[in-house]
Every structure is written in structure tokens, then in C-alpha cells.
Coordinates of C-alpha atoms and ligand atoms in Angstrom, one line a residue:
Chain A
M679 CA 56.9 -95.0 -30.0
N680 CA 59.7 -96.4 -32.0
D681 CA 58.7 -99.5 -34.0
A682 CA 62.1 -101.1 -34.0
P683 CA 62.9 -103.6 -31.3
L684 CA 64.6 -102.3 -28.2
L685 CA 66.4 -105.6 -27.7
T686 CA 67.0 -108.5 -30.0
A687 CA 68.4 -111.9 -28.9
R688 CA 69.4 -114.5 -31.4
G689 CA 70.6 -118.0 -30.8
L690 CA 71.6 -117.2 -27.3
S691 CA 73.3 -120.2 -25.5
K692 CA 75.2 -120.6 -22.3
H693 CA 76.9 -123.9 -21.4
Y694 CA 78.5 -124.4 -18.0
G695 CA 81.0 -127.1 -19.0
P696 CA 78.9 -130.0 -20.2
R697 CA 75.8 -128.6 -18.5
I698 CA 73.3 -126.5 -20.4
G699 CA 72.3 -123.1 -18.8
C700 CA 70.2 -122.0 -21.8
E701 CA 70.2 -123.0 -25.4
A702 CA 69.4 -121.2 -28.7
V703 CA 67.0 -118.5 -27.2
S704 CA 65.8 -115.9 -29.7
F705 CA 63.3 -113.2 -29.2
D706 CA 62.6 -109.5 -29.8
L707 CA 61.5 -107.0 -27.1
Y708 CA 59.8 -103.7 -27.8
E709 CA 59.6 -100.5 -25.8
G710 CA 57.0 -100.7 -23.1
E711 CA 56.7 -104.5 -23.4
V712 CA 56.7 -106.7 -20.3
L713 CA 58.0 -110.2 -21.0
A714 CA 57.7 -112.9 -18.4
V715 CA 60.1 -115.8 -18.5
V716 CA 58.6 -118.8 -16.7
G717 CA 59.5 -122.4 -16.0
E718 CA 60.5 -124.6 -13.1
S719 CA 63.7 -124.2 -11.1
G720 CA 66.8 -125.0 -13.1
S721 CA 65.1 -124.3 -16.5
G722 CA 67.6 -121.6 -17.3
K723 CA 65.7 -118.4 -16.5
S724 CA 68.3 -116.7 -14.4
T725 CA 71.1 -117.7 -16.8
L726 CA 69.2 -116.1 -19.7
L727 CA 68.7 -112.9 -17.6
K728 CA 72.4 -112.7 -16.8
L729 CA 73.3 -113.1 -20.4
L730 CA 70.9 -110.3 -21.5
A731 CA 72.3 -108.0 -18.8
T732 CA 75.8 -108.8 -19.9
E733 CA 76.8 -110.2 -16.5
T734 CA 78.1 -113.3 -18.2
P735 CA 79.4 -114.0 -21.7
P736 CA 77.4 -116.3 -24.0
T737 CA 78.7 -119.6 -25.4
A738 CA 77.0 -118.7 -28.6
G739 CA 74.6 -116.1 -30.0
S740 CA 74.1 -112.4 -29.9
V741 CA 72.1 -109.6 -28.2
H742 CA 71.6 -106.3 -29.9
Y743 CA 70.2 -103.2 -28.1
R744 CA 69.0 -99.9 -29.4
M745 CA 70.7 -97.1 -27.4
R746 CA 69.0 -93.8 -26.6
D747 CA 70.6 -92.2 -29.6
G748 CA 69.0 -94.8 -31.8
A749 CA 72.2 -96.7 -32.6
V750 CA 71.8 -100.5 -32.4
R751 CA 74.8 -102.0 -30.6
D752 CA 76.0 -105.5 -30.1
L753 CA 76.0 -105.9 -26.3
F754 CA 79.0 -108.2 -26.2
A755 CA 81.1 -105.7 -28.2
L756 CA 80.6 -102.7 -25.9
T757 CA 83.5 -100.9 -24.2
E758 CA 83.5 -101.3 -20.4
A759 CA 82.5 -97.6 -20.1
E760 CA 79.5 -98.0 -22.4
R761 CA 78.4 -101.1 -20.5
R762 CA 78.6 -99.3 -17.2
F763 CA 76.6 -96.4 -18.6
L764 CA 73.8 -98.8 -19.6
L765 CA 73.9 -100.6 -16.2
R766 CA 73.7 -97.4 -14.3
T767 CA 71.2 -95.4 -16.3
D768 CA 69.4 -97.1 -19.1
W769 CA 68.8 -100.4 -17.3
G770 CA 67.7 -101.6 -13.9
F771 CA 68.1 -105.0 -12.3
V772 CA 65.8 -105.9 -9.4
R773 CA 67.1 -109.1 -7.7
Q774 CA 65.2 -111.6 -5.6
D775 CA 67.5 -111.0 -2.7
A776 CA 67.4 -107.3 -1.9
R777 CA 70.8 -107.6 -0.2
E778 CA 72.4 -108.2 -3.6
G779 CA 70.6 -105.2 -5.2
L780 CA 71.1 -102.7 -2.4
R781 CA 74.0 -101.4 -0.5
M782 CA 73.2 -102.6 3.0
S783 CA 75.6 -100.2 4.8
V784 CA 74.2 -97.1 3.0
S785 CA 71.0 -95.3 4.0
A786 CA 67.8 -95.6 2.1
G787 CA 68.3 -92.1 0.7
G788 CA 71.9 -93.0 -0.2
N789 CA 70.8 -96.1 -2.1
V790 CA 68.5 -94.0 -4.3
G791 CA 70.8 -91.0 -4.5
E792 CA 73.8 -93.1 -5.6
R793 CA 72.2 -93.9 -8.9
L794 CA 71.5 -90.2 -9.5
M795 CA 75.1 -89.3 -8.8
A796 CA 76.2 -92.0 -11.2
V797 CA 74.4 -90.0 -14.0
G798 CA 76.1 -86.8 -13.0
E799 CA 73.7 -85.2 -10.4
R800 CA 75.8 -83.3 -7.8
H801 CA 73.4 -81.0 -6.1
Y802 CA 72.8 -82.4 -2.6
G803 CA 69.4 -80.8 -2.0
R804 CA 68.1 -82.0 -5.4
I805 CA 69.4 -85.5 -4.8
R806 CA 67.7 -85.6 -1.4
G807 CA 64.5 -84.2 -2.8
T808 CA 64.3 -86.7 -5.6
A809 CA 65.1 -89.5 -3.1
I810 CA 62.3 -88.5 -0.9
D811 CA 60.0 -88.3 -3.9
W812 CA 60.9 -91.8 -5.0
L813 CA 60.6 -93.3 -1.5
G814 CA 57.1 -91.9 -1.5
R815 CA 56.3 -93.4 -4.8
V816 CA 57.3 -96.9 -3.5
E817 CA 55.3 -96.2 -0.3
I818 CA 58.2 -95.7 2.1
D819 CA 57.8 -92.8 4.6
G820 CA 60.1 -89.9 3.9
D821 CA 61.2 -90.0 7.6
R822 CA 62.9 -93.4 6.9
I823 CA 65.4 -91.8 4.5
D824 CA 68.4 -91.9 6.8
D825 CA 67.7 -95.5 8.0
L826 CA 69.7 -98.4 6.8
P827 CA 67.9 -101.1 4.7
R828 CA 69.1 -103.6 7.3
D829 CA 66.3 -102.2 9.5
F830 CA 63.6 -102.6 6.8
S831 CA 61.2 -105.5 6.4
G832 CA 61.6 -107.7 3.4
G833 CA 58.8 -106.0 1.5
M834 CA 60.2 -102.5 2.2
R835 CA 63.7 -103.6 1.1
Q836 CA 62.2 -104.8 -2.2
R837 CA 60.4 -101.5 -2.6
L838 CA 63.6 -99.6 -1.9
Q839 CA 65.4 -101.7 -4.5
I840 CA 62.7 -100.7 -7.0
A841 CA 63.1 -97.0 -6.2
R842 CA 66.9 -97.3 -6.6
N843 CA 66.5 -98.9 -10.0
L844 CA 63.8 -96.6 -11.4
V845 CA 65.1 -93.2 -10.2
T846 CA 67.2 -92.8 -13.4
H847 CA 64.2 -93.5 -15.6
P848 CA 65.7 -96.6 -17.2
R849 CA 64.1 -97.9 -20.4
L850 CA 64.7 -101.6 -19.6
V851 CA 64.4 -103.3 -16.2
F852 CA 65.4 -106.9 -15.5
M853 CA 63.7 -108.6 -12.6
D854 CA 64.7 -112.0 -11.2
E855 CA 61.9 -113.4 -8.9
P856 CA 61.2 -110.0 -7.4
T857 CA 58.3 -111.2 -5.2
S858 CA 59.5 -114.6 -4.2
G859 CA 60.3 -115.2 -0.6
L860 CA 57.8 -112.5 0.6
D861 CA 54.6 -113.1 2.5
V862 CA 51.6 -113.4 0.3
S863 CA 50.0 -110.2 1.4
V864 CA 53.3 -108.3 1.0
Q865 CA 53.6 -109.9 -2.5
A866 CA 50.2 -108.6 -3.5
R867 CA 51.1 -105.0 -2.5
L868 CA 54.4 -105.2 -4.3
L869 CA 52.8 -106.5 -7.4
D870 CA 50.3 -103.8 -7.4
L871 CA 53.0 -101.2 -7.0
L872 CA 55.1 -102.7 -9.8
R873 CA 52.2 -102.9 -12.1
G874 CA 51.3 -99.2 -11.6
L875 CA 54.9 -98.0 -12.1
V876 CA 55.6 -100.2 -15.1
A877 CA 52.5 -98.9 -16.9
E878 CA 53.0 -95.3 -15.8
L879 CA 56.7 -95.2 -16.9
G880 CA 56.1 -97.3 -20.0
L881 CA 59.0 -99.5 -19.0
A882 CA 60.2 -102.5 -20.9
V883 CA 60.6 -105.4 -18.4
I884 CA 62.0 -108.9 -18.6
I885 CA 60.8 -110.6 -15.5
V886 CA 61.8 -114.1 -14.5
T887 CA 59.3 -115.9 -12.3
H888 CA 58.2 -119.4 -11.5
D889 CA 54.9 -117.9 -10.3
L890 CA 52.3 -117.9 -13.1
A891 CA 50.0 -115.5 -11.2
V892 CA 52.8 -112.9 -11.2
A893 CA 53.3 -113.5 -14.9
R894 CA 49.5 -113.1 -15.5
L895 CA 49.3 -109.9 -13.5
L896 CA 52.4 -108.1 -14.9
S897 CA 53.3 -109.4 -18.3
H898 CA 52.1 -108.9 -21.9
R899 CA 53.9 -111.9 -23.2
I900 CA 55.3 -115.1 -21.9
M901 CA 58.2 -117.4 -22.7
V902 CA 58.1 -120.9 -21.2
M903 CA 61.5 -122.4 -20.6
R904 CA 62.4 -126.0 -20.0
H905 CA 65.8 -127.6 -19.9
G906 CA 67.3 -124.3 -21.1
R907 CA 65.1 -124.0 -24.2
V908 CA 62.1 -121.9 -24.9
I909 CA 59.3 -124.4 -25.6
E910 CA 56.3 -122.1 -25.9
T911 CA 55.8 -118.4 -26.3
G912 CA 52.9 -116.0 -26.9
L913 CA 50.4 -113.5 -25.5
T914 CA 50.3 -114.0 -21.7
D915 CA 46.6 -114.9 -21.4
Q916 CA 46.7 -117.1 -24.5
V917 CA 49.6 -119.2 -23.2
L918 CA 48.0 -119.5 -19.7
D919 CA 44.4 -120.1 -20.9
D920 CA 45.1 -122.2 -24.0
P921 CA 48.5 -123.7 -23.5
S922 CA 49.5 -126.0 -26.3
E923 CA 52.7 -127.8 -25.1
A924 CA 52.3 -130.7 -22.7
Y925 CA 54.8 -129.1 -20.3
T926 CA 53.0 -125.8 -20.3
Q927 CA 49.7 -127.6 -19.6
L928 CA 51.4 -129.3 -16.6
L929 CA 52.7 -125.9 -15.3
V930 CA 49.3 -124.3 -15.7
S931 CA 47.5 -127.1 -14.0
S932 CA 49.9 -126.5 -11.1
V933 CA 50.8 -130.1 -10.8
L934 CA 54.4 -129.0 -10.8
A935 CA 55.5 -127.1 -7.7
A936 CA 58.3 -124.9 -8.7
Chain B
M22 CA 27.0 -102.1 -47.4
T23 CA 29.8 -101.2 -45.0
E24 CA 32.8 -103.4 -44.5
P25 CA 32.7 -105.9 -41.6
L26 CA 34.5 -105.0 -38.4
V27 CA 35.2 -108.7 -37.8
S28 CA 35.1 -111.5 -40.3
L29 CA 35.8 -115.2 -39.6
S30 CA 36.5 -117.6 -42.3
G31 CA 37.2 -121.3 -42.1
V32 CA 38.0 -121.2 -38.4
A33 CA 38.5 -124.4 -36.5
K34 CA 39.3 -125.0 -32.9
S35 CA 40.3 -128.1 -31.0
F36 CA 42.0 -128.8 -27.6
T37 CA 44.6 -131.5 -27.1
L38 CA 44.7 -132.5 -23.5
H39 CA 48.2 -133.8 -23.0
L40 CA 47.6 -134.6 -19.3
R41 CA 44.8 -136.9 -20.4
D42 CA 46.7 -139.1 -22.8
G43 CA 46.5 -136.5 -25.6
M44 CA 42.7 -136.6 -25.7
R45 CA 41.5 -134.3 -28.5
I46 CA 38.4 -132.2 -28.1
R47 CA 37.2 -130.9 -31.4
V48 CA 35.1 -127.8 -30.6
V49 CA 34.2 -126.1 -33.8
D50 CA 34.9 -126.5 -37.5
N51 CA 34.6 -124.2 -40.5
V52 CA 33.3 -121.1 -38.6
S53 CA 32.5 -118.4 -41.0
F54 CA 30.5 -115.2 -40.3
A55 CA 31.0 -111.5 -40.1
A56 CA 29.7 -108.5 -38.1
R57 CA 29.3 -105.0 -39.5
P58 CA 29.1 -101.6 -37.8
G59 CA 25.8 -101.2 -35.9
E60 CA 25.0 -104.9 -36.1
C61 CA 24.5 -107.4 -33.3
V62 CA 25.3 -111.0 -34.2
V63 CA 24.2 -113.6 -31.6
L64 CA 25.7 -117.0 -31.4
G65 CA 23.0 -119.5 -30.5
G66 CA 23.2 -123.1 -29.4
P67 CA 23.5 -125.4 -26.4
S68 CA 26.1 -125.3 -23.7
G69 CA 29.4 -126.7 -24.8
A70 CA 28.8 -125.9 -28.5
G71 CA 31.9 -123.6 -28.6
K72 CA 30.2 -120.2 -28.4
S73 CA 32.6 -118.8 -25.8
S74 CA 35.6 -120.4 -27.6
I75 CA 34.7 -118.4 -30.7
L76 CA 34.6 -115.1 -28.8
K77 CA 37.9 -115.9 -27.1
M78 CA 39.5 -116.7 -30.5
I79 CA 38.4 -113.3 -31.8
Y80 CA 39.8 -111.7 -28.7
G81 CA 43.1 -113.6 -29.1
N82 CA 42.7 -115.3 -25.8
Y83 CA 42.4 -118.7 -27.5
R84 CA 44.5 -119.8 -30.5
C85 CA 42.8 -121.1 -33.6
D86 CA 43.9 -124.2 -35.5
T87 CA 43.0 -123.0 -39.0
G88 CA 41.3 -120.1 -40.8
T89 CA 41.4 -116.4 -40.5
I90 CA 39.9 -113.9 -38.1
A91 CA 40.1 -110.5 -39.8
V92 CA 39.5 -107.5 -37.6
R93 CA 39.4 -104.0 -39.0
D94 CA 41.6 -101.4 -37.3
G95 CA 40.9 -98.2 -39.3
A96 CA 42.2 -98.7 -42.7
E97 CA 44.2 -101.8 -41.7
I98 CA 42.9 -105.4 -41.6
V99 CA 44.6 -107.6 -38.9
D100 CA 44.4 -111.4 -38.9
V101 CA 44.2 -112.2 -35.2
A102 CA 45.0 -115.8 -35.9
K103 CA 48.5 -114.8 -37.0
A104 CA 49.1 -111.5 -35.3
E105 CA 52.0 -110.7 -33.0
P106 CA 51.1 -110.4 -29.3
R107 CA 51.6 -106.7 -29.3
R108 CA 49.4 -106.2 -32.3
I109 CA 46.6 -108.1 -30.5
L110 CA 47.1 -105.9 -27.4
A111 CA 46.8 -102.8 -29.6
L112 CA 43.6 -104.2 -31.0
R113 CA 42.3 -104.8 -27.5
A114 CA 43.2 -101.2 -26.5
H115 CA 41.6 -99.5 -29.5
V116 CA 39.3 -101.8 -31.4
M117 CA 37.8 -104.7 -29.5
G118 CA 36.4 -105.1 -26.0
Y119 CA 35.3 -108.2 -24.2
V120 CA 32.7 -108.5 -21.4
S121 CA 32.0 -111.7 -19.5
Q122 CA 29.9 -112.1 -16.4
F123 CA 32.9 -112.3 -14.2
L124 CA 34.8 -109.4 -12.6
R125 CA 38.5 -109.8 -12.2
V126 CA 38.9 -107.8 -9.0
I127 CA 41.9 -105.5 -8.7
P128 CA 42.8 -105.0 -5.1
R129 CA 42.6 -101.5 -3.6
V130 CA 41.0 -100.0 -6.7
S131 CA 37.5 -98.5 -6.2
A132 CA 34.5 -99.4 -8.4
L133 CA 34.3 -95.9 -9.8
D134 CA 38.1 -95.9 -10.6
I135 CA 37.8 -99.3 -12.3
V136 CA 35.0 -98.1 -14.6
A137 CA 36.6 -94.7 -15.3
A138 CA 40.0 -96.2 -16.0
S139 CA 38.4 -98.6 -18.4
A140 CA 36.7 -95.7 -20.2
A141 CA 40.0 -93.8 -20.4
E142 CA 41.8 -96.8 -21.9
S143 CA 39.9 -96.3 -25.2
G144 CA 41.0 -92.6 -25.3
L145 CA 38.3 -90.7 -23.4
G146 CA 39.5 -87.7 -21.5
R147 CA 39.6 -87.8 -17.7
Q148 CA 36.4 -85.8 -17.2
D149 CA 34.4 -87.6 -19.8
A150 CA 35.6 -91.0 -18.4
W151 CA 34.5 -90.0 -15.0
C152 CA 31.1 -88.8 -16.1
R153 CA 30.5 -91.9 -18.1
A154 CA 31.5 -94.1 -15.1
E155 CA 29.0 -92.3 -12.9
R156 CA 26.2 -92.6 -15.4
L157 CA 26.8 -96.3 -16.0
L158 CA 27.0 -97.2 -12.3
T159 CA 23.8 -95.2 -11.7
L160 CA 21.9 -96.8 -14.6
L161 CA 23.0 -100.3 -13.4
N162 CA 21.8 -99.6 -9.9
V163 CA 25.1 -99.8 -8.1
P164 CA 24.4 -97.9 -4.9
E165 CA 26.4 -94.6 -4.8
R166 CA 27.8 -95.4 -1.3
L167 CA 29.7 -98.3 -2.9
W168 CA 31.4 -96.3 -5.6
S169 CA 34.5 -95.4 -3.6
L170 CA 35.1 -99.0 -2.4
P171 CA 37.0 -101.8 -4.0
P172 CA 34.4 -104.3 -5.3
G173 CA 36.1 -107.3 -3.7
T174 CA 33.6 -107.3 -0.9
F175 CA 30.5 -106.6 -3.0
S176 CA 27.7 -109.1 -3.6
G177 CA 27.9 -111.3 -6.7
G178 CA 25.3 -109.3 -8.4
E179 CA 26.9 -105.9 -7.6
Q180 CA 30.3 -107.2 -8.9
Q181 CA 28.6 -108.3 -12.1
R182 CA 27.1 -104.9 -12.7
V183 CA 30.4 -103.1 -12.0
N184 CA 31.9 -105.5 -14.5
I185 CA 29.2 -104.7 -17.1
A186 CA 29.8 -101.0 -16.5
R187 CA 33.5 -101.5 -17.0
G188 CA 33.0 -103.4 -20.2
L189 CA 30.6 -101.0 -21.7
A190 CA 32.4 -97.8 -20.6
P191 CA 35.0 -97.6 -23.4
D192 CA 34.3 -96.5 -26.9
R193 CA 35.5 -99.4 -29.1
P194 CA 34.1 -100.3 -32.5
L195 CA 33.8 -104.0 -31.8
L196 CA 32.3 -105.5 -28.7
L197 CA 32.3 -109.2 -27.6
L198 CA 29.7 -110.1 -25.0
D199 CA 29.7 -113.5 -23.3
E200 CA 26.5 -113.8 -21.4
P201 CA 26.8 -110.5 -19.6
T202 CA 23.2 -110.6 -18.4
A203 CA 23.3 -114.1 -16.9
S204 CA 21.6 -114.1 -13.5
L205 CA 20.7 -110.4 -13.6
D206 CA 17.2 -109.4 -12.5
A207 CA 14.7 -108.1 -15.1
A208 CA 15.2 -104.4 -14.3
N209 CA 19.0 -104.6 -14.8
R210 CA 18.6 -106.8 -17.9
A211 CA 16.5 -104.1 -19.4
V212 CA 19.2 -101.6 -18.6
V213 CA 21.8 -103.7 -20.4
V214 CA 19.5 -104.0 -23.4
R215 CA 19.2 -100.2 -23.6
L216 CA 23.0 -99.8 -23.3
I217 CA 23.5 -102.4 -26.1
E218 CA 21.0 -100.5 -28.3
E219 CA 23.0 -97.3 -27.6
K220 CA 26.2 -99.0 -28.7
K221 CA 24.5 -100.2 -31.9
K222 CA 23.2 -96.8 -32.7
A223 CA 26.8 -95.5 -32.3
G224 CA 27.9 -97.9 -34.9
V225 CA 29.5 -100.6 -32.7
A226 CA 29.6 -104.1 -34.1
I227 CA 28.6 -106.7 -31.5
V228 CA 29.1 -110.5 -31.4
G229 CA 27.2 -111.8 -28.4
I230 CA 26.1 -114.8 -26.4
F231 CA 22.8 -114.3 -24.5
H232 CA 21.2 -116.9 -22.3
D233 CA 17.9 -115.1 -21.9
E234 CA 15.6 -115.2 -24.8
D235 CA 14.0 -111.9 -24.1
V236 CA 17.4 -110.1 -24.2
R237 CA 18.4 -112.0 -27.4
D238 CA 15.2 -111.2 -29.2
K239 CA 15.5 -107.5 -28.4
V240 CA 19.2 -107.0 -29.4
A241 CA 19.9 -109.6 -32.1
D242 CA 19.9 -108.6 -35.8
R243 CA 20.9 -112.2 -36.6
V244 CA 21.2 -115.4 -34.6
I245 CA 23.8 -117.8 -35.9
D246 CA 23.1 -121.5 -35.1
M247 CA 26.2 -123.2 -33.8
A248 CA 25.0 -126.4 -35.4
A249 CA 26.5 -125.0 -38.6
F250 CA 29.9 -125.2 -37.1
A251 CA 29.6 -128.6 -35.4
T252 CA 32.4 -131.2 -35.7
E253 CA 31.9 -135.0 -35.7
K254 CA 32.1 -135.3 -32.0
A255 CA 33.4 -138.9 -31.9
A256 CA 36.8 -138.7 -30.2
Ligands
LIG1182 N1 77.4 -120.7 -12.4 C1 76.9 -121.9 -12.7 N2 77.8 -122.9 -12.9 C2 77.3 -124.1 -13.3 N3 76.1 -124.4 -13.5 C3 75.2 -123.4 -13.4 C4 75.5 -122.1 -13.0 N4 74.4 -121.3 -13.0 C5 73.4 -122.1 -13.4 N5 73.8 -123.4 -13.6 C6 73.0 -124.5 -14.1 O1 72.3 -124.1 -15.3 C7 70.9 -124.6 -15.3 C8 70.0 -123.4 -15.3 O2 70.1 -122.7 -14.0 P1 69.3 -121.3 -13.8 O3 69.6 -120.4 -14.9 O4 69.8 -120.8 -12.5 O5 67.8 -121.8 -13.8 P2 66.5 -121.1 -13.1 O6 66.8 -119.6 -12.9 O7 65.5 -121.3 -14.1 O8 66.3 -121.8 -11.8 C9 70.8 -125.4 -14.0 O9 71.1 -126.7 -14.4 C10 71.9 -124.9 -13.1 O10 72.4 -125.9 -12.2
LIG1183 N1 40.8 -123.9 -22.2 C1 40.1 -125.1 -22.5 N2 40.8 -126.2 -22.4 C2 40.2 -127.4 -22.7 N3 38.9 -127.5 -23.2 C3 38.2 -126.3 -23.2 C4 38.8 -125.1 -22.9 N4 37.8 -124.1 -23.1 C5 36.7 -124.7 -23.5 N5 36.9 -126.1 -23.6 C6 36.0 -127.1 -24.1 O1 35.4 -126.7 -25.4 C7 34.1 -127.0 -25.5 C8 33.3 -125.7 -25.8 O2 33.3 -124.9 -24.7 P1 32.7 -123.4 -24.8 O3 33.4 -122.7 -25.9 O4 32.8 -122.8 -23.4 O5 31.2 -123.6 -25.2 P2 29.9 -122.7 -24.9 O6 30.3 -121.3 -24.6 O7 29.1 -122.9 -26.1 O8 29.2 -123.4 -23.7 C9 33.7 -127.6 -24.2 O9 33.7 -129.0 -24.4 C10 34.7 -127.2 -23.2 O10 34.9 -128.1 -22.2
LIG1184 MG1 66.7 -118.5 -11.1
LIG1185 MG1 30.1 -120.2 -22.8

């Protein structure tokens, strides 16, 4: 495993006019590391994720990323072609609302196959075979391959979204509240599945969640955000079992409903 | 004498409870001791003296206010009090294990898989991990018909024994034991004593807390009285 960080954020800020999205966020992320970003609604978690995934430009600060060839690149200075390459192959983005992460008018198999075609795979049989394999890995029956995600339950859609994202073997996956809005039992199964896949594939993950139980189960490290700033960070079980900031103690004591 | 596997020096711990007007609990002060390969150091003292907090600080689960916690990882010495999260996680994978009396149940994973996976984490091959899991579950009297089931529905005692099997399955040079034998019956306590003796013979350093005096007397090389680390309790 390479000992240089995969991703380095420094002084990352985003202002929406006079409003602060996030402010002066700095951290390093290493290969295989799962970082949870927690905090109540409006604390800037999604804004941070959008900045890191280059979906929106920062007001200040930088993000550097180590490409597959080892070169470290400034993410906001990439060409559009380089950026697209990252988004389609080296990264995944699992969204809370599966409708934003899937193509709802394309079959389940098509949703998975599309990402493969984006990396140059052209052989129909192989694409279909890989799609069936990945549907199986996320516990979707192969005989649903030609069905539309529209006909899937919430939990199944989320699992399909995960398959679509992981099929290209990305090194880094962004997740924004991937289990929110699902029934508790469906959540538990999805978390189980995510945990297994993340460990098996050695993925680096930045997962935004307001649910500390999700953070505890999936992440190695936590950043607590409040009013756009990171107020506490550390090993996940340390932050949750021995929180030092007043706000983190409040979050952990679950006085705050997010 | 061989170098210690863990060595604490000048360690202090307090909690500041912000939700209770910033009330400060001073738990321990100036904690200094070491444990060497093959040695079992037992922390003795009344409930609330800070024994568990010390184990949790060594494991990186609690922060410490001051002092150093030097853990030996091969040729390298790592100060847990200042180490990066990923360095602590690497120590947990290869160097230090932690066993409490409580099993954190993972849904849908069988008892045997839990124990075997734990053994494999420290680098044991698949087959060896499997054999060791079977041996430990057998020794700890977990009925074979339960092995293929997730422990969520087991009795408290059965869960506790699965947890001990899981904690003792891996080969790691440093073992932290937080009352693993609490509420076990005499027969199972004797099994745990035997397993701890095996670990010591294999050169494992142990820092432990044992409620039962008979267990403590059998496994301890040294008992450290927590009174030595007491703070002035006045808030
Ligand atoms: N596109 C936007 N335009 C204006 N303000 C925004 C926009 N997106 C987010 N914000 C504001 O930025 C702050 C952080 O929001 P967000 O990053 O969505 O937080 P979280 O994901 O933690 O709920 C909030 O005050 C929010 O209202
Ligand atoms: N996470 C925590 N937050 C606040 N106080 C704690 C925490 N953990 C332990 N304490 C307090 O620290 C003191 C020592 O506890 P502990 O280390 O569990 O002692 P022992 O294991 O000797 O019984 C107790 O007063 C306990 O309430
Ligand atoms: Mg959000
Ligand atoms: Mg205790």
C-alpha cells in the first residue's frame, strides 16, 4: 500500500453569497481509509462532499488527488476530459436519492453496464456477465437484470446504485447519506453489505451521515462538522466514546435529533 | 530483561462533562507501569478507580490528557497518545487485542465465522483460523449445534464465551483483558485461566482486570494497586 495520501484537502471553503457552506476544511485521506463526516443538518457535509467530487468550485482552498499513475494533481486544475475519467472510473458517488444516482429509464443491467462501457468495454456478452455478477454481489437476483429501477424497492435501488458505482473498481467512493430514508431493517442489511464490500475491495470512502451508528459501523475515522467547520476529528470509536467538544458530546448523547 | 511491549509513563485522564456545566472528573494521575513479553500485569482496585479507562487509553479508545503510552510494534515504538488514527488501527490489527465481557453482535455472521475471522485478522491462514476457532469454542463449552448460528439469540453466558473465544483467537503480542471472566461459572473460568497461561507461555504480554480473586491469583505476575494513581477526588 502506498504511504502517500490519496487525497489532500487544504483550507477548503465554500460560501454561497454571505452564507457559509463550509469553511477552512483540511484533511488527508489514505487508500483503504473510511472517513465519516457527521454533524446535524445544515452543517456543511454535503457541500464538502460536492467540493471534493469537483461538482462545485471552492471559494478558497485546494484538493490534491493521487492518480493511478502516481501523479498528484490539483483537482480544480484538471481538464474536463481528466475530470470525466475520474468520475467514471476512479471514483464512485452513491447518493441518498437513488433517482439521482441511477438512470431510471434504463434497465438494472444497463445501469451497471453503462459504467463499464465508459471505460472502454464493448463486448456485449462480457458486459452482461459482469452486470449479472455485480447484481449478485449486491444481492439482486440475476433475473431482474432487464427490469427498470423504477420497479425496485428503495433498498434494492440503493444496492443497484452501489453495484453501478463499484463495477469499475474505483479507488475512492463518495457517499451522501446512503442509508437515510430506508426502513431500519433495510438499512441494516445495506450497511452489512457496504461494510463487506468496502473491506473486501479496500476502498477509500468519504461518507456523509447524520447517523452516528452508521459512522461507527463503517468508518475508521470521523470528522464532526458544525456551522461549516470541522470541530473535532479522530479515530471513530475514540470520538464517539470519549468526545471532547461540547457539541460532539451533545451529538453522542443523542439530545440532538438530526 | 526483554523490552516491554507496553510502557505507560506519566499518564493522566480526566473527563470534562460539557452537558453538566463542564463538570470535571479526574480519573487517574501519573500512571506509570510496563508489561513485558510473557508477563501478566493485573490492575487492582475498587470499582470506579479507572482500571477500564487505562485499558481503553492503551487501546486508543480513550484519549489521554498527558503522558506517553509506548507500544512496541516490532522494531518500532509507537506512542498511542499521539499516534494517527490509522497507526492505531494498524496496532490493533497486528499488535494489541482487547477483550471485554460484552460481545458486539454482528448480524447474520455465525459464531464460528466470528471467531475464525478474528483469528484470521492477525494473519493466521484460513485453515488454521478455522481449527483454532473450533478448538476455542469446544474448550469454552459452546455447544456445537450453535456454531453455525449468529450469536444474537444466544444466552448471555454463551455470548460471553463466544466473545472470549473471539478475543483469544488471534495471535497478537499484547492482550488487554477487561474482566473477561465476570459472571462465568467455575468450569469456564478455569478454561480461561488455562488459555491465559498458554498465551503467557507463547510470550504474550497481558494487562488485565479480574474481578475473581482465584483467577487473579492464578494468572497475575504482578498486581498494581490503583491507589498509586489516585487523584485528589475533590471536584
Ligand atoms: N446551493 C446552495 N445555495 C445556497 N446555500 C446553500 C446551497 N447548498 C447549501 N447551502 C447552505 O449551506 C449550508 C450547508 O448545507 P449542506 O452542505 O447541505 O449541509 P448538510 O449536508 O450538512 O445538511 C446550509 O446553510 C445550506 O442552507
Ligand atoms: N466515557 C466516559 N465519560 C465520562 N466518564 C467516564 C467515561 N468512562 C469512564 N468514566 C468515569 O471514569 C471513572 C473511572 O471509570 P472506569 O475506568 O470504568 O473504572 P473501573 O474500571 O476501575 O471501574 C468513573 O467515575 C466513570 O464514571
Ligand atoms: Mg446533506
Ligand atoms: Mg471497569
